[in-house]
Tab-separated table of C-alpha atoms in Angstrom:
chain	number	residue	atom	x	y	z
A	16	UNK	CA	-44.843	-0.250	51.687
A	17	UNK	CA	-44.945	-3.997	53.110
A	18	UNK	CA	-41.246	-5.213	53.558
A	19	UNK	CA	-41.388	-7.988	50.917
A	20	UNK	CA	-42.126	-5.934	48.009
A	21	UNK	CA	-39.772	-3.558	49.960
A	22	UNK	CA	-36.919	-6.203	49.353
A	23	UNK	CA	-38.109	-7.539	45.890
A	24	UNK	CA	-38.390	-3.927	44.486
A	25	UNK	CA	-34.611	-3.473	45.771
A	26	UNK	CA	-33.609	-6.986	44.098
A	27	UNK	CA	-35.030	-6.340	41.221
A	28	UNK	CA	-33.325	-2.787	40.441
A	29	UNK	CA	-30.078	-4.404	41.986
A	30	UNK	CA	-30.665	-7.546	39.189
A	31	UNK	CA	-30.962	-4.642	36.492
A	32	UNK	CA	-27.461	-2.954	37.540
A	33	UNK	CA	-25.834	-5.769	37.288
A	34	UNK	CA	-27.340	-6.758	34.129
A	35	UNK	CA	-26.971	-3.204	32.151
A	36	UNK	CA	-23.814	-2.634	30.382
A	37	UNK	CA	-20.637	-1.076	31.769
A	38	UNK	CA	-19.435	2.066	30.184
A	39	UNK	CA	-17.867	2.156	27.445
A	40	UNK	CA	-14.126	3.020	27.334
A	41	UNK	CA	-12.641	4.698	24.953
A	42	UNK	CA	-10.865	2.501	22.110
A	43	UNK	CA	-7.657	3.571	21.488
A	44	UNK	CA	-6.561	2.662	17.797
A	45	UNK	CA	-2.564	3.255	17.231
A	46	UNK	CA	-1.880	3.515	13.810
A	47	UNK	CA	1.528	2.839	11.770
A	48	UNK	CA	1.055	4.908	8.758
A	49	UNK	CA	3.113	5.269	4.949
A	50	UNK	CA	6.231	7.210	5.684
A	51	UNK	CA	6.273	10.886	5.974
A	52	UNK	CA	7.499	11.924	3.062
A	53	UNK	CA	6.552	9.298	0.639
A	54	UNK	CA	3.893	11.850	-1.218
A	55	UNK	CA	0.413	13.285	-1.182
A	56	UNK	CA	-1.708	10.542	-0.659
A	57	UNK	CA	-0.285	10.200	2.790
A	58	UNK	CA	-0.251	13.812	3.824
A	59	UNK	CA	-3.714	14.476	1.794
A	60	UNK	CA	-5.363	11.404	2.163
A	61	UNK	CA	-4.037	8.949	4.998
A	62	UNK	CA	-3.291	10.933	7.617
A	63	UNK	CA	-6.041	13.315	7.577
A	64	UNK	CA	-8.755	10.034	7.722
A	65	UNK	CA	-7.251	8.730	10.807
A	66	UNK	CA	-7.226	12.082	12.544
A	67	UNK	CA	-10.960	12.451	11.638
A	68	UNK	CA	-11.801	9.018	12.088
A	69	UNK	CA	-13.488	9.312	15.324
A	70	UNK	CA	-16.139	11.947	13.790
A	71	UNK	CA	-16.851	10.441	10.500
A	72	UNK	CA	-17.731	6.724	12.176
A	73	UNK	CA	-18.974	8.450	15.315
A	74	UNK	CA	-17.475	5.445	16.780
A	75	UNK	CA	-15.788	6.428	20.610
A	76	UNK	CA	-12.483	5.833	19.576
A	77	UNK	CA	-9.195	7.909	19.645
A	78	UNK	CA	-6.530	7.634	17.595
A	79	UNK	CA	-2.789	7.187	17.143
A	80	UNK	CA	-1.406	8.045	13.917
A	81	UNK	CA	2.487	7.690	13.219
A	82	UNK	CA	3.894	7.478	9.994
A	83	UNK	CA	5.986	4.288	10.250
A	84	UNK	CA	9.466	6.158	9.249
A	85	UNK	CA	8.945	8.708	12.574
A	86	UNK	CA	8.251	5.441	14.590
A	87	UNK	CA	11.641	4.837	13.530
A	88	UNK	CA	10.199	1.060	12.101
A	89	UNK	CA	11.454	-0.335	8.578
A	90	UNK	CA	8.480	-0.331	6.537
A	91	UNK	CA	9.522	-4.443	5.676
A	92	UNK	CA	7.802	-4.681	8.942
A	93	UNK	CA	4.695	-4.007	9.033
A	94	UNK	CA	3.151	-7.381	8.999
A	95	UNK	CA	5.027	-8.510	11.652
A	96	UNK	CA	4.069	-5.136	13.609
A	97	UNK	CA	0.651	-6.032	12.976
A	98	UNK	CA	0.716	-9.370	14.079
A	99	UNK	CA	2.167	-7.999	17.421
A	100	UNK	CA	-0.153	-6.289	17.905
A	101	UNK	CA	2.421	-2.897	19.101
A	102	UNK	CA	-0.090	-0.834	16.373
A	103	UNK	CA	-3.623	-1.815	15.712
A	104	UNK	CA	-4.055	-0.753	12.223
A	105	UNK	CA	-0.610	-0.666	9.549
A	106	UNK	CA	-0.903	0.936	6.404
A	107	UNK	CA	1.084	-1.723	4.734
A	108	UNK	CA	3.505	-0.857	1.591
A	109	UNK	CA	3.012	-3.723	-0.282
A	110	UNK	CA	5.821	-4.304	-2.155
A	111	UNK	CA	8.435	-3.966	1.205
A	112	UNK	CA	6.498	-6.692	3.123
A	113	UNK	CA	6.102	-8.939	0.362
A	114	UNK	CA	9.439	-11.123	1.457
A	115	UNK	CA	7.121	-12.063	5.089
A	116	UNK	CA	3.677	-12.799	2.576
A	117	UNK	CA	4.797	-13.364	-0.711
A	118	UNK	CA	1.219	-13.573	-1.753
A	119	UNK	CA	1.020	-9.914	-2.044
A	120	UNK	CA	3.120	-9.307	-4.734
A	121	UNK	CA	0.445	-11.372	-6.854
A	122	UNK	CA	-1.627	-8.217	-6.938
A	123	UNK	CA	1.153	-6.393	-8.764
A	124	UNK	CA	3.647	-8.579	-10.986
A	125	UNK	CA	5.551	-6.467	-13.025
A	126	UNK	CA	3.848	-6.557	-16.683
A	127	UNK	CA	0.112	-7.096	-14.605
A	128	UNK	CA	-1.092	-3.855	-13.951
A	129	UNK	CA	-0.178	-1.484	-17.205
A	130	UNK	CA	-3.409	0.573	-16.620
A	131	UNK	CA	-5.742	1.703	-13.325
A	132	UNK	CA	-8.215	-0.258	-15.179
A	133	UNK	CA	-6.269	-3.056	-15.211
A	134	UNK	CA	-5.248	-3.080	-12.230
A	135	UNK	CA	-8.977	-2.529	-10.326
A	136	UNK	CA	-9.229	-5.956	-12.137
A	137	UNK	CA	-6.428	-8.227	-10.947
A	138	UNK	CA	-6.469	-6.624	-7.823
A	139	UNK	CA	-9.970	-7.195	-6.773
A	140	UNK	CA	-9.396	-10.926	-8.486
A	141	UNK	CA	-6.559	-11.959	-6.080
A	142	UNK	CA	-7.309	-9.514	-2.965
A	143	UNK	CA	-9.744	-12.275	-1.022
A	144	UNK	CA	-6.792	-15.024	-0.967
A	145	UNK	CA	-4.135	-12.119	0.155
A	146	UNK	CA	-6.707	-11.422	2.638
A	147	UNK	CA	-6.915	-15.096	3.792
A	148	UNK	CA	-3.329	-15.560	4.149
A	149	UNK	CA	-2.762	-12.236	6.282
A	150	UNK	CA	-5.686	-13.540	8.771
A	151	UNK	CA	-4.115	-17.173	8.810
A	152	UNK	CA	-0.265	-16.025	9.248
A	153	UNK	CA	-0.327	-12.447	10.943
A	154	UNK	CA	-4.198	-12.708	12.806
A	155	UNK	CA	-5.361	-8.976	10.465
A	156	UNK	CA	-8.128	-8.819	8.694
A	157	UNK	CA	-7.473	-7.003	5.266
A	158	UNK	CA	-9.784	-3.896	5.090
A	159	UNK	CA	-8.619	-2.132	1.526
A	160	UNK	CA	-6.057	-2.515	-1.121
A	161	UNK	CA	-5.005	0.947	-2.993
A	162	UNK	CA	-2.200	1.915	-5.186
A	163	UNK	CA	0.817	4.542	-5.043
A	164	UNK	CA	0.656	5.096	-8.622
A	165	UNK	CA	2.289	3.832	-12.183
A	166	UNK	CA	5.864	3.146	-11.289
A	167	UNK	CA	7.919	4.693	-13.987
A	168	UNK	CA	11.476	5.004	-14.378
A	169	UNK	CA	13.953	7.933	-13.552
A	170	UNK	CA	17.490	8.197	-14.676
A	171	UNK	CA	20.532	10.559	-14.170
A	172	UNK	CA	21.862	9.661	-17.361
A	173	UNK	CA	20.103	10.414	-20.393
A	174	UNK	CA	18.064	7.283	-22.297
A	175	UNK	CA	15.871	6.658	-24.955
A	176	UNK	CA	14.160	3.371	-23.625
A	177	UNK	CA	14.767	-0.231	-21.802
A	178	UNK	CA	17.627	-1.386	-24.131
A	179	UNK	CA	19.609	1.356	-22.376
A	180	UNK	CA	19.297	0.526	-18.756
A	181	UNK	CA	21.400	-2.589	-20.064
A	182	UNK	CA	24.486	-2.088	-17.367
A	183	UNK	CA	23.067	0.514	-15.168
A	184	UNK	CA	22.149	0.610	-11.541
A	185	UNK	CA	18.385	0.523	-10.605
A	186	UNK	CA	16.651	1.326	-7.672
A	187	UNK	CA	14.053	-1.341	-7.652
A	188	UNK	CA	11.007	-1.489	-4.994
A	189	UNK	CA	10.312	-5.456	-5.028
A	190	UNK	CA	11.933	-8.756	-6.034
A	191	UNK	CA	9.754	-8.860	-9.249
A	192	UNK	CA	11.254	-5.480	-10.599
A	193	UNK	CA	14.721	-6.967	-9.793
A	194	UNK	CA	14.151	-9.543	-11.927
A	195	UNK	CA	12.927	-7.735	-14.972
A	196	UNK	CA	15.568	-5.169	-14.963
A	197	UNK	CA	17.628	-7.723	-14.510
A	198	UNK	CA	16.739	-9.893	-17.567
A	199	UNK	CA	17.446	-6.065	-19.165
A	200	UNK	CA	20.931	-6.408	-18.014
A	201	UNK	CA	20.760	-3.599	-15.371
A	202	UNK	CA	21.669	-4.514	-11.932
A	203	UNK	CA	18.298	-3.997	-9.421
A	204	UNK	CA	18.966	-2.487	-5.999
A	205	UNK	CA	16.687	-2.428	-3.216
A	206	UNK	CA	17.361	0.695	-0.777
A	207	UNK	CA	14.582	3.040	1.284
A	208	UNK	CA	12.824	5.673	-0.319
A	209	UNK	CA	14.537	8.364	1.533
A	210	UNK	CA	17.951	7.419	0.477
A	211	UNK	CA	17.162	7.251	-3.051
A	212	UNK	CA	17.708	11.065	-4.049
A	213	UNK	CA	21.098	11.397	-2.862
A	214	UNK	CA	21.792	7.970	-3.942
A	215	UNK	CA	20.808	9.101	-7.504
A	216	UNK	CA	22.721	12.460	-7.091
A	217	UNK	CA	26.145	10.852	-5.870
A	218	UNK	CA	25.675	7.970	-8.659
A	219	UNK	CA	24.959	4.973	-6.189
A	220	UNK	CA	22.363	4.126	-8.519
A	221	UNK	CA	21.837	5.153	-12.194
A	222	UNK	CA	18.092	5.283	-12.163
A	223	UNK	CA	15.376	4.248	-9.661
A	224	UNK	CA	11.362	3.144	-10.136
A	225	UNK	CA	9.071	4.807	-8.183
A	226	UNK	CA	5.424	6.593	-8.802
A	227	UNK	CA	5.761	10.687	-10.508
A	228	UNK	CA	3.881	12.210	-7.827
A	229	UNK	CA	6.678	10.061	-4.970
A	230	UNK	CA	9.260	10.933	-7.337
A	231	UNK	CA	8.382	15.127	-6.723
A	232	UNK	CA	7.729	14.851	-3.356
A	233	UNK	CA	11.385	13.122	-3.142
A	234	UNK	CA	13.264	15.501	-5.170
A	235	UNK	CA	14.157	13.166	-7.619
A	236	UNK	CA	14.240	15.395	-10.518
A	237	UNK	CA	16.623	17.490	-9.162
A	238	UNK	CA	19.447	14.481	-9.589
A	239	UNK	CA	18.063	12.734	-13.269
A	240	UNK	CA	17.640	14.005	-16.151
A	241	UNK	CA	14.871	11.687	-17.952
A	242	UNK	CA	11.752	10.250	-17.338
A	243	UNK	CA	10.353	6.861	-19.269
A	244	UNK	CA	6.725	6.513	-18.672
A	245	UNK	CA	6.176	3.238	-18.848
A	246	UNK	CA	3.736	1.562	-16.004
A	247	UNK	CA	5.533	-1.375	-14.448
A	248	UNK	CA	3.189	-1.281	-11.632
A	249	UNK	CA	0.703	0.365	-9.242
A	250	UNK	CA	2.979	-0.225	-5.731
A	251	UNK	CA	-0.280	-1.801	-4.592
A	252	UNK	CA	-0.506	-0.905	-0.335
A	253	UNK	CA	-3.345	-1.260	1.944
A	254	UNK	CA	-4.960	-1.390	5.728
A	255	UNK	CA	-5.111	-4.190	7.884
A	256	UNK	CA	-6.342	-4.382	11.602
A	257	UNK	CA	-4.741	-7.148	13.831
A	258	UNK	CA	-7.717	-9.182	14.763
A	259	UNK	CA	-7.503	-8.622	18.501
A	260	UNK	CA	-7.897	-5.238	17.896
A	261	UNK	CA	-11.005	-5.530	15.894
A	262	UNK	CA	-12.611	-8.057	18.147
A	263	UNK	CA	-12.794	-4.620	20.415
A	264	UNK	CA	-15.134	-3.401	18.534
A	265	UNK	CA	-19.375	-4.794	18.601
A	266	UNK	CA	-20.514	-6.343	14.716
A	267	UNK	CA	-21.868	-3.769	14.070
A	268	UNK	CA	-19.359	-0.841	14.858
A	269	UNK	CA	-17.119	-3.254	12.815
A	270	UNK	CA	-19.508	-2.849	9.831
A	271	UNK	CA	-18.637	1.227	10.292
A	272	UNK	CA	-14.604	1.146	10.479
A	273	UNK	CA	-14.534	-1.112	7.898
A	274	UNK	CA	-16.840	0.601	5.539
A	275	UNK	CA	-15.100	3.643	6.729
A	276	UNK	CA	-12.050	2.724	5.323
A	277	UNK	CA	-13.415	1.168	2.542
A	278	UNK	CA	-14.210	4.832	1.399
A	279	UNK	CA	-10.511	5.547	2.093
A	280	UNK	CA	-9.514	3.565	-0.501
A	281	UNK	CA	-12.398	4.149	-2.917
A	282	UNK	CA	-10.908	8.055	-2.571
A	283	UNK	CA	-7.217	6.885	-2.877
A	284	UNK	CA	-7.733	5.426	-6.196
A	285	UNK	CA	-9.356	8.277	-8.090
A	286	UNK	CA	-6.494	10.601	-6.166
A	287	UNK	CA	-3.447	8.824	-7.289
A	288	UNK	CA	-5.006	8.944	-10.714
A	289	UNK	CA	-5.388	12.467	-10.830
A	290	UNK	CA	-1.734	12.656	-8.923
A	291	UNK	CA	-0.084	10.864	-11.725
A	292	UNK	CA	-1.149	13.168	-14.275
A	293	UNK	CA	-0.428	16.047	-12.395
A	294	UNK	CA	2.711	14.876	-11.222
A	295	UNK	CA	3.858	14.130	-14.792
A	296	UNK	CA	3.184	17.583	-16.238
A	297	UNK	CA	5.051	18.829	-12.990
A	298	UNK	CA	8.033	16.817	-13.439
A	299	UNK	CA	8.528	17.937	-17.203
A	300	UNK	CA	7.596	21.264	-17.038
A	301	UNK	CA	4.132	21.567	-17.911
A	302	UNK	CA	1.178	22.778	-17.326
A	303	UNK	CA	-1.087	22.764	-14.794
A	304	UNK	CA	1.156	21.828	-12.186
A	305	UNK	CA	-0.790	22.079	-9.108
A	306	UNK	CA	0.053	20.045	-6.527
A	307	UNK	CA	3.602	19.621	-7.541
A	308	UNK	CA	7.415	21.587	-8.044
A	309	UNK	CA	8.142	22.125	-11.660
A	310	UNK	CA	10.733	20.315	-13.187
A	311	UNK	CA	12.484	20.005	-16.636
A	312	UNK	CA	12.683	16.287	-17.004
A	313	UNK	CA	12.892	14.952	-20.363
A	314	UNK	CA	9.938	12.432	-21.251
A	315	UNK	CA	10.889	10.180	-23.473
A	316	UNK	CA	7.891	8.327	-25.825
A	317	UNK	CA	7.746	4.246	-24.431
A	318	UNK	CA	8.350	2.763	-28.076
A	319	UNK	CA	6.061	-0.447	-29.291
A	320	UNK	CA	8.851	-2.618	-28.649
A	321	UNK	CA	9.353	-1.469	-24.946
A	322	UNK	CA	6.028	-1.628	-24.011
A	323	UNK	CA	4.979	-5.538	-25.591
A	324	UNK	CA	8.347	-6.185	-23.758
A	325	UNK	CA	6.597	-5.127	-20.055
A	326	UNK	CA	3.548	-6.834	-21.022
A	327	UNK	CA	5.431	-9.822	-21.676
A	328	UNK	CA	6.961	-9.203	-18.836
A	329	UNK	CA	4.375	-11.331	-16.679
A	330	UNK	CA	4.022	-14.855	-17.992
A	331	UNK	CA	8.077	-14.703	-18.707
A	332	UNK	CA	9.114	-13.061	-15.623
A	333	UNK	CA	7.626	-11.877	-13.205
A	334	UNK	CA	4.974	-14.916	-12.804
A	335	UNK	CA	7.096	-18.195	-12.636
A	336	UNK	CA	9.886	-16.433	-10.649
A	337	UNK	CA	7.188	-15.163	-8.188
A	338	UNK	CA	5.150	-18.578	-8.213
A	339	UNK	CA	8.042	-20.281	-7.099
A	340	UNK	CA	8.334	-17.823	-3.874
A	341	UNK	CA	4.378	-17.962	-3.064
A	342	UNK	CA	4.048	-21.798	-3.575
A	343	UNK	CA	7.380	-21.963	-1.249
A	344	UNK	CA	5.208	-20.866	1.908
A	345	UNK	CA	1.101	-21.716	0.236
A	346	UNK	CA	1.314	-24.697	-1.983
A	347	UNK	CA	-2.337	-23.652	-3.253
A	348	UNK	CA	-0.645	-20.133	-4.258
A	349	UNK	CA	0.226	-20.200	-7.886
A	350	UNK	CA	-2.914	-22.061	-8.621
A	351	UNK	CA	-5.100	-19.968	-6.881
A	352	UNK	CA	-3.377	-16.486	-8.783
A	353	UNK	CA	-4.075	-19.068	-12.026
A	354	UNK	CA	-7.545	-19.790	-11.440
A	355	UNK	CA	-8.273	-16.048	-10.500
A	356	UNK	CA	-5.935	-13.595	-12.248
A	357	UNK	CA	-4.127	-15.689	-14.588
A	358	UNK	CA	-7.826	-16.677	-15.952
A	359	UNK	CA	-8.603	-13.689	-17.613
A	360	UNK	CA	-5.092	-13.352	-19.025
A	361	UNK	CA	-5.089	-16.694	-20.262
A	362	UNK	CA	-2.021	-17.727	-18.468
């Protein structure tokens, strides 16, 4: 073989080397996820996806999944975690990181979301401006939106509807639930969910709002006595990836994780329906009860008045107390809930 085509042959393959791709490493993805024991969909749902994630995208990526409580990190964090960029992907509770993006709490007002039908609605009407303000303050792109549940309310003391939460103690899980129990005259108390059961059992609170299915996994039952099943709201959480992170990742292998988790979410919702009702019959004693402890609560029947009064509760409430907040830290807030949400209400 002359030496010139010798030395071109060589160039050539040397070119190609340094022209194919290096290896791909392994993407580590660490994940801050719902707290421990906060209830099925994170032991059922959540935690089980992210274990598995690798095989169902087929993506080469290993993951890191801590539930945010055993990372010992307050769950009013998790937007600031994820802009840090200490966990790639935070499984954010809505309702304790609205005080950093007040925006989110527009998904849920107390009075919007009475129904899982309802709430598909607003939530998909408002979800693409929360998603712009979480990549233009905390650099995460929002990948689903999903809710806890119908927060009802529990009480230690026995009560027949709203009028009689009038100088109690309630555990409340955002500023807009403050504000309606407090227009009920009840004082609203914001504390963690694990501190709520022996809070209710040693009377450091007279009653506390949380989903039925939460409310089982908690133990609540064991320290109240009543149950009023009226849906203040879903406790609307989702996923976010810090942007970094997902920059990683080729167009294309983004398309996966995100649709990925997009069928997280899709599964979430029909799960914490069927939770609900299952968590219901299991917190008053009936049957089935299958995913649940059996309980003895008394249910007590929401009356006309009581439930016109939570669907009021929005454009007297939770709305211009909340706009105020939003507009505080996105001038274009309000207006844009008003133009999407608020639309379809009529407000």
């Amino acid at each position: 073989m002359p030496k010139m085509f010798r030395a071109n042959t060589l160039l050539a393959a040397f070119s190609a080397l340094m022209l194919a791709p290096a290896s791909a490493e392994t993407i580590t993805l660490r994940v801050l996820g719902q707290p421990s024991g906060s209830g099925l969909i994170a032991q059922q749902k959540e935690q089980p996806f992210f274990e598995k994630l690798a095989e169902t995208t087929g993506l080469d990526i290993k993951v890191e999944y801590l539930p945010v409580d055993v990372a010992g990190i307050p769950d009013t964090d998790g937007l600031r975690i994820l802009k840090s960029g200490l966990f790639d992907i935070v499984s954010i509770r809505g309702p304790q990181v609205s005080r950093d993006e007040p925006s989110i709490l527009g998904l849920d007002l107390v009075g919007l979301n009475t129904s899982y039908a309802a709430g598909r609605e607003h939530i998909a009407a408002f979800q693409p401006y929360v998603g712009a303000r979480l990549e233009s303050q905390f650099n995460a792109r929002l990948l689903g939106v999903w809710p806890a549940g119908p927060q009802v309310i529990f009480c230690k003391p026995e009560v027949k509807g709203l009028a009689d939460l009038k100088g109690l103690k309630v555990r409340v899980g955002d500023q807009s639930a403050a504000n309606f129990v407090a227009k009920l005259g009840a004082t609203g108390i914001s504390m963690p969910f694990g501190e709520v059961q022996q809070s209710l059992a040693r009377g450091v609170v007279d009653c506390a709002i949380t989903g039925p299915a939460s409310a089982n996994s908690g133990g609540w039952p064991e320290a109240t006595t009543t149950v009023l099943p009226i849906a203040l709201q879903l406790a609307v959480n989702g996923y976010a990836i810090n942007q970094n992170s997902l920059k990683k990742f080729t167009p294309e292998q983004q398309e996966k994780l995100a649709a990925a988790i997009a069928g997280l979410t899709t599964d979430i919702w029909a799960f914490s329906e069927e939770l609900y009702a299952d968590a219901m019959r299991c917190n008053t004693g009936k049957t089935p009860c299958e995913r649940g402890k059996s309980y003895t609560l008394t249910e007590i029947t929401p009356s006309d008045a009581d439930l016109k009064a939570v669907g009021a509760a929005v454009g007297e409430v939770s709305l211009p107390i909340w706009a105020k907040q939003c507009n505080a830290v996105a001038p274009n807030c309000e207006a844009s809930w008003r133009a999407t949400v608020g639309a379809g209400l009529g407000l």
